[in-house]
mmCIF file of C-alpha atoms and ligand atoms in Angstrom:
data_model
loop_
_atom_site.group_PDB
_atom_site.id
_atom_site.type_symbol
_atom_site.label_atom_id
_atom_site.label_comp_id
_atom_site.label_asym_id
_atom_site.label_seq_id
_atom_site.Cartn_x
_atom_site.Cartn_y
_atom_site.Cartn_z
ATOM 1 C CA MET O 1388 11.680 2.414 -27.172
ATOM 2 C CA ALA O 1389 9.880 -0.448 -25.430
ATOM 3 C CA SER O 1390 6.213 -1.010 -26.071
ATOM 4 C CA TYR O 1391 5.522 -2.173 -22.538
ATOM 5 C CA SER O 1392 6.810 -2.438 -18.985
ATOM 6 C CA ARG O 1393 6.711 -5.641 -16.974
ATOM 7 C CA ILE O 1394 7.335 -6.659 -13.364
ATOM 8 C CA THR O 1395 10.427 -8.890 -13.268
ATOM 9 C CA GLY O 1396 10.821 -9.223 -9.494
ATOM 10 C CA THR O 1397 8.986 -8.518 -6.243
ATOM 11 C CA GLY O 1398 10.208 -8.110 -2.664
ATOM 12 C CA SER O 1399 8.967 -6.999 0.720
ATOM 13 C CA TYR O 1400 10.007 -6.447 4.297
ATOM 14 C CA LEU O 1401 8.215 -6.272 7.630
ATOM 15 C CA PRO O 1402 9.936 -4.991 10.757
ATOM 16 C CA PRO O 1403 10.361 -7.879 13.235
ATOM 17 C CA ARG O 1404 8.115 -6.560 16.039
ATOM 18 C CA ARG O 1405 4.710 -8.211 15.512
ATOM 19 C CA VAL O 1406 1.939 -6.721 17.641
ATOM 20 C CA THR O 1407 -1.265 -8.736 17.976
ATOM 21 C CA ASN O 1408 -4.644 -7.180 18.753
ATOM 22 C CA ASP O 1409 -4.346 -8.557 22.297
ATOM 23 C CA ASP O 1410 -0.887 -6.964 22.703
ATOM 24 C CA LEU O 1411 -2.293 -3.639 21.519
ATOM 25 C CA ALA O 1412 -5.394 -3.934 23.709
ATOM 26 C CA ARG O 1413 -3.113 -4.473 26.748
ATOM 27 C CA GLU O 1414 -0.992 -1.414 25.838
ATOM 28 C CA LEU O 1415 -4.079 0.773 25.326
ATOM 29 C CA ALA O 1416 -5.631 -0.457 28.599
ATOM 30 C CA GLN O 1417 -2.658 1.081 30.422
ATOM 31 C CA ARG O 1418 -3.816 4.454 28.999
ATOM 32 C CA GLY O 1419 -7.376 3.756 30.103
ATOM 33 C CA ILE O 1420 -8.525 3.022 26.521
ATOM 34 C CA GLU O 1421 -10.674 -0.007 25.858
ATOM 35 C CA THR O 1422 -10.498 -2.155 22.740
ATOM 36 C CA SER O 1423 -10.535 -5.867 22.013
ATOM 37 C CA ASP O 1424 -9.299 -8.508 19.586
ATOM 38 C CA GLN O 1425 -12.933 -9.297 18.792
ATOM 39 C CA TRP O 1426 -13.880 -5.671 17.903
ATOM 40 C CA ILE O 1427 -10.830 -5.212 15.667
ATOM 41 C CA ILE O 1428 -11.273 -8.539 13.829
ATOM 42 C CA GLU O 1429 -15.016 -8.091 13.305
ATOM 43 C CA ARG O 1430 -14.778 -4.509 11.983
ATOM 44 C CA THR O 1431 -11.534 -4.778 9.985
ATOM 45 C CA GLY O 1432 -10.200 -8.349 9.644
ATOM 46 C CA ILE O 1433 -6.923 -7.264 11.265
ATOM 47 C CA ARG O 1434 -5.312 -9.731 13.730
ATOM 48 C CA ALA O 1435 -1.794 -8.288 13.937
ATOM 49 C CA ARG O 1436 0.484 -5.610 12.516
ATOM 50 C CA HIS O 1437 4.232 -4.925 12.598
ATOM 51 C CA PHE O 1438 5.771 -1.820 14.175
ATOM 52 C CA ALA O 1439 9.265 -0.574 13.344
ATOM 53 C CA ALA O 1440 11.780 0.197 16.123
ATOM 54 C CA PRO O 1441 12.033 3.948 16.862
ATOM 55 C CA GLU O 1442 15.288 4.459 14.955
ATOM 56 C CA VAL O 1443 14.083 2.631 11.811
ATOM 57 C CA THR O 1444 12.890 4.814 8.914
ATOM 58 C CA SER O 1445 10.838 4.225 5.759
ATOM 59 C CA SER O 1446 14.018 4.140 3.653
ATOM 60 C CA ASP O 1447 15.422 1.369 5.899
ATOM 61 C CA LEU O 1448 12.320 -0.750 5.236
ATOM 62 C CA ALA O 1449 12.429 0.249 1.548
ATOM 63 C CA PHE O 1450 16.062 -0.858 1.332
ATOM 64 C CA GLU O 1451 15.276 -4.385 2.552
ATOM 65 C CA ALA O 1452 12.260 -4.714 0.233
ATOM 66 C CA ALA O 1453 14.277 -3.352 -2.710
ATOM 67 C CA ARG O 1454 17.109 -5.835 -2.061
ATOM 68 C CA HIS O 1455 14.652 -8.738 -2.196
ATOM 69 C CA ALA O 1456 12.977 -7.415 -5.377
ATOM 70 C CA LEU O 1457 16.334 -6.919 -7.130
ATOM 71 C CA GLU O 1458 17.409 -10.418 -6.144
ATOM 72 C CA ALA O 1459 14.143 -11.874 -7.509
ATOM 73 C CA ALA O 1460 14.637 -9.960 -10.783
ATOM 74 C CA GLY O 1461 18.286 -11.028 -11.040
ATOM 75 C CA ARG O 1462 19.350 -7.378 -11.199
ATOM 76 C CA GLN O 1463 22.072 -5.353 -9.490
ATOM 77 C CA ALA O 1464 21.246 -1.949 -7.996
ATOM 78 C CA SER O 1465 23.693 -0.474 -10.544
ATOM 79 C CA GLU O 1466 21.362 -1.580 -13.376
ATOM 80 C CA VAL O 1467 18.423 0.444 -11.980
ATOM 81 C CA ASP O 1468 17.883 3.722 -13.869
ATOM 82 C CA LEU O 1469 14.832 5.046 -11.976
ATOM 83 C CA ILE O 1470 13.822 4.893 -8.303
ATOM 84 C CA ILE O 1471 10.344 5.902 -7.129
ATOM 85 C CA VAL O 1472 9.265 5.560 -3.505
ATOM 86 C CA ALA O 1473 5.596 5.932 -2.603
ATOM 87 C CA THR O 1474 5.346 7.094 0.994
ATOM 88 C CA SER O 1475 3.461 9.465 3.284
ATOM 89 C CA THR O 1476 5.909 8.884 6.128
ATOM 90 C CA PRO O 1477 9.230 9.931 4.550
ATOM 91 C CA ASP O 1478 12.475 9.959 6.550
ATOM 92 C CA MET O 1479 12.713 13.754 6.295
ATOM 93 C CA VAL O 1480 10.779 16.740 4.909
ATOM 94 C CA PHE O 1481 13.479 16.574 2.219
ATOM 95 C CA PRO O 1482 15.448 15.061 0.542
ATOM 96 C CA SER O 1483 13.122 12.352 -0.709
ATOM 97 C CA SER O 1484 13.201 8.857 0.746
ATOM 98 C CA ALA O 1485 13.985 7.692 -2.806
ATOM 99 C CA ALA O 1486 17.236 9.695 -2.840
ATOM 100 C CA ILE O 1487 18.127 8.307 0.605
ATOM 101 C CA LEU O 1488 17.294 4.780 -0.600
ATOM 102 C CA GLN O 1489 19.469 5.258 -3.674
ATOM 103 C CA ASN O 1490 22.449 6.049 -1.430
ATOM 104 C CA LYS O 1491 21.697 3.052 0.812
ATOM 105 C CA LEU O 1492 21.732 0.867 -2.318
ATOM 106 C CA GLY O 1493 25.241 2.184 -3.000
ATOM 107 C CA VAL O 1494 24.421 3.741 -6.370
ATOM 108 C CA ALA O 1495 24.171 7.292 -7.758
ATOM 109 C CA GLY O 1496 23.079 9.188 -10.822
ATOM 110 C CA CYS O 1497 19.664 7.825 -11.773
ATOM 111 C CA PRO O 1498 16.547 9.931 -11.049
ATOM 112 C CA ALA O 1499 15.002 9.234 -7.652
ATOM 113 C CA PHE O 1500 11.875 10.833 -6.219
ATOM 114 C CA ASP O 1501 8.935 10.214 -3.907
ATOM 115 C CA VAL O 1502 5.271 10.000 -4.810
ATOM 116 C CA GLN O 1503 2.795 11.147 -2.187
ATOM 117 C CA ALA O 1504 -0.693 9.784 -2.775
ATOM 118 C CA VAL O 1505 -1.162 8.103 0.618
ATOM 119 C CA CYS O 1506 -2.665 4.611 0.236
ATOM 120 C CA SER O 1507 -2.931 5.024 -3.558
ATOM 121 C CA GLY O 1508 0.796 5.843 -3.663
ATOM 122 C CA PHE O 1509 1.930 2.529 -5.084
ATOM 123 C CA VAL O 1510 -0.521 2.460 -8.011
ATOM 124 C CA TYR O 1511 0.403 6.090 -8.736
ATOM 125 C CA ALA O 1512 4.142 5.275 -8.616
ATOM 126 C CA LEU O 1513 3.752 2.172 -10.790
ATOM 127 C CA THR O 1514 1.791 4.175 -13.379
ATOM 128 C CA VAL O 1515 4.480 6.886 -13.480
ATOM 129 C CA ALA O 1516 7.255 4.284 -13.849
ATOM 130 C CA ASP O 1517 5.299 2.501 -16.613
ATOM 131 C CA ALA O 1518 4.870 5.776 -18.515
ATOM 132 C CA MET O 1519 8.563 6.658 -18.143
ATOM 133 C CA ILE O 1520 9.588 3.225 -19.440
ATOM 134 C CA ARG O 1521 7.201 3.337 -22.386
ATOM 135 C CA THR O 1522 8.489 6.789 -23.402
ATOM 136 C CA GLY O 1523 12.108 5.605 -23.212
ATOM 137 C CA THR O 1524 13.061 7.704 -20.156
ATOM 138 C CA ALA O 1525 13.914 4.567 -18.147
ATOM 139 C CA ASN O 1526 14.522 0.865 -18.729
ATOM 140 C CA CYS O 1527 14.771 -0.680 -15.288
ATOM 141 C CA ALA O 1528 12.787 0.959 -12.494
ATOM 142 C CA LEU O 1529 12.650 0.201 -8.806
ATOM 143 C CA VAL O 1530 9.168 1.060 -7.506
ATOM 144 C CA VAL O 1531 8.732 0.897 -3.743
ATOM 145 C CA GLY O 1532 5.952 1.528 -1.226
ATOM 146 C CA ALA O 1533 7.332 2.088 2.284
ATOM 147 C CA GLU O 1534 5.702 3.383 5.446
ATOM 148 C CA VAL O 1535 6.201 3.828 9.178
ATOM 149 C CA PHE O 1536 2.596 4.767 9.928
ATOM 150 C CA SER O 1537 3.140 3.947 13.619
ATOM 151 C CA ARG O 1538 4.905 7.374 13.825
ATOM 152 C CA ILE O 1539 1.733 9.302 12.943
ATOM 153 C CA LEU O 1540 -0.741 7.302 15.042
ATOM 154 C CA ASP O 1541 -2.379 8.813 18.090
ATOM 155 C CA PHE O 1542 -2.360 5.932 20.583
ATOM 156 C CA ASN O 1543 -5.045 7.777 22.555
ATOM 157 C CA ASP O 1544 -7.459 7.418 19.595
ATOM 158 C CA ARG O 1545 -8.747 3.846 19.430
ATOM 159 C CA THR O 1546 -10.705 4.530 16.242
ATOM 160 C CA THR O 1547 -7.482 4.847 14.221
ATOM 161 C CA CYS O 1548 -4.472 3.421 16.124
ATOM 162 C CA VAL O 1549 -5.673 -0.187 15.825
ATOM 163 C CA LEU O 1550 -5.834 -0.024 12.030
ATOM 164 C CA PHE O 1551 -2.317 0.671 10.777
ATOM 165 C CA GLY O 1552 1.119 -0.964 10.589
ATOM 166 C CA ASP O 1553 4.631 -0.505 9.159
ATOM 167 C CA GLY O 1554 6.336 -2.250 6.236
ATOM 168 C CA ALA O 1555 7.607 -1.999 2.668
ATOM 169 C CA GLY O 1556 7.109 -3.719 -0.663
ATOM 170 C CA ALA O 1557 8.953 -3.276 -3.947
ATOM 171 C CA VAL O 1558 8.927 -4.325 -7.574
ATOM 172 C CA VAL O 1559 11.463 -4.139 -10.380
ATOM 173 C CA LEU O 1560 9.676 -2.892 -13.509
ATOM 174 C CA GLU O 1561 11.525 -3.366 -16.801
ATOM 175 C CA ALA O 1562 11.087 -2.470 -20.453
ATOM 176 C CA SER O 1563 9.508 -5.357 -22.333
ATOM 177 C CA GLU O 1564 8.289 -6.255 -25.813
ATOM 178 C CA THR O 1565 5.453 -8.349 -24.323
ATOM 179 C CA PRO O 1566 2.664 -6.773 -22.269
ATOM 180 C CA GLY O 1567 3.078 -6.497 -18.514
ATOM 181 C CA ILE O 1568 1.155 -3.430 -17.409
ATOM 182 C CA LEU O 1569 -2.009 -3.415 -19.530
ATOM 183 C CA ALA O 1570 -3.802 -0.277 -18.322
ATOM 184 C CA SER O 1571 -4.172 2.029 -15.362
ATOM 185 C CA ASP O 1572 -6.679 4.578 -14.125
ATOM 186 C CA LEU O 1573 -5.827 7.248 -11.530
ATOM 187 C CA HIS O 1574 -7.983 9.864 -9.809
ATOM 188 C CA ALA O 1575 -8.006 12.438 -7.020
ATOM 189 C CA ASP O 1576 -10.677 14.666 -5.499
ATOM 190 C CA GLY O 1577 -9.233 17.203 -3.087
ATOM 191 C CA LYS O 1578 -12.576 18.264 -1.663
ATOM 192 C CA HIS O 1579 -12.413 15.196 0.616
ATOM 193 C CA VAL O 1580 -9.178 16.375 2.262
ATOM 194 C CA GLY O 1581 -10.788 16.505 5.715
ATOM 195 C CA ILE O 1582 -11.959 12.877 5.994
ATOM 196 C CA LEU O 1583 -8.468 11.392 6.048
ATOM 197 C CA CYS O 1584 -5.487 13.595 6.815
ATOM 198 C CA VAL O 1585 -2.517 14.432 9.012
ATOM 199 C CA PRO O 1586 -3.094 18.184 9.343
ATOM 200 C CA GLY O 1587 0.235 19.169 10.956
ATOM 201 C CA HIS O 1588 2.954 21.099 9.162
ATOM 202 C CA VAL O 1589 6.382 22.531 9.855
ATOM 203 C CA SER O 1590 6.556 26.281 10.471
ATOM 204 C CA GLY O 1591 9.393 28.241 12.034
ATOM 205 C CA GLY O 1592 11.148 24.944 12.762
ATOM 206 C CA GLN O 1593 8.198 23.650 14.814
ATOM 207 C CA VAL O 1594 5.421 21.213 14.020
ATOM 208 C CA THR O 1595 2.193 23.186 14.153
ATOM 209 C CA GLY O 1596 -1.279 21.653 14.039
ATOM 210 C CA THR O 1597 -1.778 17.991 14.830
ATOM 211 C CA PRO O 1598 0.833 15.600 13.437
ATOM 212 C CA PHE O 1599 -1.445 12.580 13.996
ATOM 213 C CA LEU O 1600 -3.678 10.778 11.538
ATOM 214 C CA HIS O 1601 -7.317 11.857 11.588
ATOM 215 C CA MET O 1602 -9.981 9.769 9.848
ATOM 216 C CA ASP O 1603 -13.745 9.799 9.481
ATOM 217 C CA GLY O 1604 -13.929 6.004 9.110
ATOM 218 C CA GLN O 1605 -17.494 5.751 7.838
ATOM 219 C CA ALA O 1606 -17.070 8.478 5.206
ATOM 220 C CA VAL O 1607 -13.854 6.806 4.025
ATOM 221 C CA PHE O 1608 -15.582 3.418 3.941
ATOM 222 C CA LYS O 1609 -18.452 4.599 1.724
ATOM 223 C CA LEU O 1610 -16.218 6.457 -0.707
ATOM 224 C CA ALA O 1611 -13.719 3.576 -0.915
ATOM 225 C CA VAL O 1612 -16.327 0.957 -1.849
ATOM 226 C CA ARG O 1613 -17.694 3.159 -4.652
ATOM 227 C CA VAL O 1614 -14.428 4.341 -6.216
ATOM 228 C CA LEU O 1615 -12.701 0.947 -6.068
ATOM 229 C CA GLU O 1616 -15.372 -0.572 -8.285
ATOM 230 C CA GLU O 1617 -15.319 2.419 -10.671
ATOM 231 C CA ALA O 1618 -11.516 2.355 -11.018
ATOM 232 C CA ALA O 1619 -11.468 -1.397 -11.655
ATOM 233 C CA ARG O 1620 -14.154 -1.120 -14.334
ATOM 234 C CA ALA O 1621 -12.446 1.835 -16.050
ATOM 235 C CA THR O 1622 -9.112 -0.009 -16.094
ATOM 236 C CA LEU O 1623 -10.671 -3.178 -17.517
ATOM 237 C CA ALA O 1624 -12.373 -1.109 -20.244
ATOM 238 C CA LYS O 1625 -9.079 0.597 -21.182
ATOM 239 C CA ALA O 1626 -7.399 -2.819 -21.470
ATOM 240 C CA GLY O 1627 -10.310 -4.310 -23.442
ATOM 241 C CA LYS O 1628 -10.865 -6.915 -20.705
ATOM 242 C CA THR O 1629 -13.738 -7.992 -18.474
ATOM 243 C CA ASP O 1630 -14.155 -9.145 -14.846
ATOM 244 C CA ALA O 1631 -13.688 -12.714 -16.041
ATOM 245 C CA ASP O 1632 -10.113 -11.960 -17.172
ATOM 246 C CA ILE O 1633 -8.948 -11.138 -13.627
ATOM 247 C CA ASP O 1634 -7.018 -14.016 -12.026
ATOM 248 C CA TRP O 1635 -6.199 -12.114 -8.821
ATOM 249 C CA LEU O 1636 -7.499 -8.967 -7.136
ATOM 250 C CA ILE O 1637 -4.992 -7.186 -4.882
ATOM 251 C CA PRO O 1638 -6.734 -4.166 -3.364
ATOM 252 C CA HIS O 1639 -5.219 -1.819 -0.813
ATOM 253 C CA GLN O 1640 -5.285 -3.800 2.428
ATOM 254 C CA ALA O 1641 -7.285 -1.513 4.730
ATOM 255 C CA ASN O 1642 -10.373 -3.405 5.760
ATOM 256 C CA ILE O 1643 -11.538 -6.916 4.837
ATOM 257 C CA ARG O 1644 -15.137 -5.722 4.481
ATOM 258 C CA ILE O 1645 -14.163 -3.138 1.825
ATOM 259 C CA MET O 1646 -12.010 -5.715 0.022
ATOM 260 C CA GLU O 1647 -14.676 -8.428 0.006
ATOM 261 C CA GLY O 1648 -17.283 -5.857 -1.086
ATOM 262 C CA THR O 1649 -15.098 -4.878 -4.055
ATOM 263 C CA ALA O 1650 -14.506 -8.518 -5.058
ATOM 264 C CA LYS O 1651 -18.251 -9.145 -4.919
ATOM 265 C CA LYS O 1652 -19.034 -6.143 -7.119
ATOM 266 C CA LEU O 1653 -16.521 -7.436 -9.665
ATOM 267 C CA LYS O 1654 -18.174 -10.875 -9.459
ATOM 268 C CA LEU O 1655 -14.908 -12.489 -8.388
ATOM 269 C CA ASP O 1656 -14.721 -15.624 -6.247
ATOM 270 C CA ARG O 1657 -13.430 -14.959 -2.730
ATOM 271 C CA GLU O 1658 -10.436 -17.234 -3.566
ATOM 272 C CA LYS O 1659 -9.244 -14.674 -6.144
ATOM 273 C CA LEU O 1660 -8.870 -11.984 -3.474
ATOM 274 C CA ILE O 1661 -5.347 -11.680 -2.025
ATOM 275 C CA VAL O 1662 -5.602 -10.880 1.690
ATOM 276 C CA THR O 1663 -2.747 -9.861 3.976
ATOM 277 C CA VAL O 1664 -4.577 -7.242 6.056
ATOM 278 C CA HIS O 1665 -5.051 -9.815 8.855
ATOM 279 C CA GLU O 1666 -1.265 -9.989 9.376
ATOM 280 C CA HIS O 1667 -0.076 -6.555 8.174
ATOM 281 C CA GLY O 1668 -2.860 -4.144 9.121
ATOM 282 C CA ASN O 1669 -3.117 -1.111 6.852
ATOM 283 C CA THR O 1670 0.410 -0.204 5.705
ATOM 284 C CA SER O 1671 -0.781 2.552 3.338
ATOM 285 C CA ALA O 1672 1.445 2.805 0.231
ATOM 286 C CA ALA O 1673 3.267 -0.407 1.212
ATOM 287 C CA SER O 1674 0.165 -2.572 1.412
ATOM 288 C CA ILE O 1675 -0.251 -3.491 -2.279
ATOM 289 C CA PRO O 1676 3.390 -4.430 -3.015
ATOM 290 C CA LEU O 1677 3.552 -6.287 0.328
ATOM 291 C CA ALA O 1678 0.464 -8.307 -0.633
ATOM 292 C CA LEU O 1679 1.749 -8.854 -4.189
ATOM 293 C CA ASP O 1680 5.084 -10.186 -2.953
ATOM 294 C CA ASP O 1681 3.350 -12.405 -0.405
ATOM 295 C CA ALA O 1682 1.140 -13.841 -3.176
ATOM 296 C CA VAL O 1683 4.088 -14.382 -5.537
ATOM 297 C CA ARG O 1684 6.267 -16.050 -2.904
ATOM 298 C CA SER O 1685 3.441 -18.278 -1.648
ATOM 299 C CA GLY O 1686 2.981 -19.519 -5.244
ATOM 300 C CA LYS O 1687 -0.528 -18.090 -5.708
ATOM 301 C CA VAL O 1688 0.304 -15.440 -8.308
ATOM 302 C CA LYS O 1689 2.254 -17.031 -11.161
ATOM 303 C CA LYS O 1690 3.906 -15.836 -14.352
ATOM 304 C CA GLY O 1691 1.222 -15.069 -16.955
ATOM 305 C CA ASP O 1692 -1.554 -14.400 -14.410
ATOM 306 C CA THR O 1693 -3.644 -11.248 -14.833
ATOM 307 C CA VAL O 1694 -3.671 -9.159 -11.665
ATOM 308 C CA MET O 1695 -5.743 -6.120 -10.716
ATOM 309 C CA LEU O 1696 -4.039 -3.794 -8.192
ATOM 310 C CA GLU O 1697 -6.246 -1.166 -6.536
ATOM 311 C CA GLY O 1698 -5.440 1.724 -4.211
ATOM 312 C CA VAL O 1699 -7.556 4.220 -2.321
ATOM 313 C CA GLY O 1700 -6.563 6.750 0.295
ATOM 314 C CA GLY O 1701 -6.170 10.278 1.568
ATOM 315 C CA GLY O 1702 -6.620 13.139 -0.833
ATOM 316 C CA PHE O 1703 -8.980 11.567 -1.698
ATOM 317 C CA THR O 1704 -6.954 9.537 -4.215
ATOM 318 C CA TRP O 1705 -7.763 6.272 -5.929
ATOM 319 C CA GLY O 1706 -6.719 4.180 -8.883
ATOM 320 C CA ALA O 1707 -6.067 0.774 -10.372
ATOM 321 C CA VAL O 1708 -3.435 -0.984 -12.461
ATOM 322 C CA LEU O 1709 -4.181 -4.123 -14.500
ATOM 323 C CA LEU O 1710 -1.147 -6.214 -15.382
ATOM 324 C CA ASP O 1711 0.081 -9.545 -16.632
ATOM 325 C CA MET O 1712 2.769 -11.011 -14.432
HETATM 326 N N1 LIG B 592 -12.282 -0.747 19.904
HETATM 327 C C1 LIG B 592 -13.522 -0.824 20.430
HETATM 328 N N2 LIG B 592 -14.513 -0.003 20.070
HETATM 329 C C2 LIG B 592 -14.259 0.930 19.144
HETATM 330 C C3 LIG B 592 -12.987 1.061 18.557
HETATM 331 C C4 LIG B 592 -11.974 0.180 18.968
HETATM 332 N N3 LIG B 592 -10.715 0.213 18.448
HETATM 333 N N4 LIG B 592 -13.027 2.073 17.654
HETATM 334 C C5 LIG B 592 -14.267 2.565 17.671
HETATM 335 N N5 LIG B 592 -15.013 1.876 18.574
HETATM 336 C C6 LIG B 592 -16.433 2.059 18.915
HETATM 337 C C7 LIG B 592 -16.939 3.442 18.603
HETATM 338 O O1 LIG B 592 -16.645 4.330 19.650
HETATM 339 C C8 LIG B 592 -18.413 3.211 18.451
HETATM 340 O O2 LIG B 592 -18.996 3.125 19.738
HETATM 341 P P1 LIG B 592 -20.457 3.735 19.997
HETATM 342 O O3 LIG B 592 -21.371 2.947 19.096
HETATM 343 O O4 LIG B 592 -20.654 3.497 21.435
HETATM 344 O O5 LIG B 592 -20.386 5.176 19.601
HETATM 345 C C9 LIG B 592 -18.484 1.814 17.822
HETATM 346 O O6 LIG B 592 -17.223 1.193 18.092
HETATM 347 C C10 LIG B 592 -18.721 1.823 16.344
HETATM 348 O O7 LIG B 592 -17.850 2.774 15.729
HETATM 349 P P2 LIG B 592 -17.920 3.069 14.191
HETATM 350 O O8 LIG B 592 -16.933 4.136 13.850
HETATM 351 O O9 LIG B 592 -19.340 3.253 13.795
HETATM 352 O O10 LIG B 592 -17.424 1.661 13.612
HETATM 353 P P3 LIG B 592 -17.406 1.182 12.134
HETATM 354 O O11 LIG B 592 -18.193 -0.043 11.996
HETATM 355 O O12 LIG B 592 -17.652 2.303 11.164
HETATM 356 O O13 LIG B 592 -15.887 0.741 11.967
HETATM 357 C C11 LIG B 592 -13.854 1.485 10.965
HETATM 358 C C12 LIG B 592 -14.858 1.705 12.085
HETATM 359 C C13 LIG B 592 -13.221 0.119 11.125
HETATM 360 C C14 LIG B 592 -12.781 2.551 11.047
HETATM 361 C C15 LIG B 592 -14.594 1.560 9.615
HETATM 362 O O14 LIG B 592 -15.358 2.725 9.523
HETATM 363 C C16 LIG B 592 -13.658 1.517 8.459
HETATM 364 O O15 LIG B 592 -12.994 0.515 8.226
HETATM 365 N N6 LIG B 592 -13.590 2.590 7.656
HETATM 366 C C17 LIG B 592 -12.727 2.614 6.514
HETATM 367 C C18 LIG B 592 -11.356 2.935 6.984
HETATM 368 C C19 LIG B 592 -10.361 2.666 5.934
HETATM 369 O O16 LIG B 592 -10.510 1.780 5.140
HETATM 370 N N7 LIG B 592 -9.325 3.446 5.961
HETATM 371 C C20 LIG B 592 -8.269 3.278 5.137
HETATM 372 C C21 LIG B 592 -8.477 3.763 3.710
HETATM 373 S S1 LIG B 592 -7.419 4.991 3.297
HETATM 374 C C22 LIG B 592 -6.022 4.699 4.056
HETATM 375 O O17 LIG B 592 -5.667 3.568 4.117
HETATM 376 C C23 LIG B 592 -5.143 5.769 4.650
#
């Protein structure tokens, strides 16, 4: 049984259609809705996001990200013995997007399931995979965050539709005798269900209730700033580390003001904050692995660096994972 799990490869994928704030403002103007590049940048830091074509699903994006992660790890899909997909926009009610991804990868047999913790999904999924590796249930896990949030946006609601995008990120997590994942800290508090939700459900073969994302932005903002600091501190304490040990902070990419606020509370230089929200928007469960892969491929995050990943989202859910690359 391995003592630890470690990331051996990262990958990501963005659908080709890039939509700038100006593009979106033009589209919304046709519906009589006013927004602007300036408002979106000032309030969120977002300049552009990617939207998937109508026929493209989360598992399609996951497949591309997984391919890149496997290639980076030097692994074949046949060597993977666990697949976890974090998503809130699965291809179907069931089966899971993980099972669909497994088939797209041309393999069969290993366990495959989805984790649904909205924007905390990736840190939840990584923690589950780490635990399964350390207990000997798996040796080589594919952990993916994949979303097509454009499908659940109400393009008549300017307070939410400008914030989100589509994409996928993946890591290969393998059994290791040297530490990779050092500690994690996960939480949920269901009493906040109403501040960030998609209240629709399927009944009698019909979608009932609203199938669009609803968010109380200010309530989410306040809660996010508080719990992100708490989760980071709890994770550092579990690992016996301090703020000074963090080389890179990769928070969920929702809003630059929340991210900079968290970095400040952890007394980290702005340069240690990995930012992709300006180009990706908020891609929910995909945002952390997308940002991680971007940072690895751009040469910022290197082997041996200590990285703090942090998620926060609907539920309310939140959590952090501290790891050595
Ligand atoms: N364009 C132009 N004006 C807008 C837009 C828009 N797209 N959206 C709202 N406004 C207007 C409002 O109508 C309001 O006008 P009013 O003053 O005349 O009433 C004004 O801008 C200010 O609106 P606020 O809601 O007060 O703006 P705020 O500064 O709170 O910013 C935002 C809104 C960006 C949503 C912010 O609250 C936020 O980032 N919250 C956190 C959201 C978040 O991080 N969510 C993700 C976490 S979980 C997950 O990822 C699923």
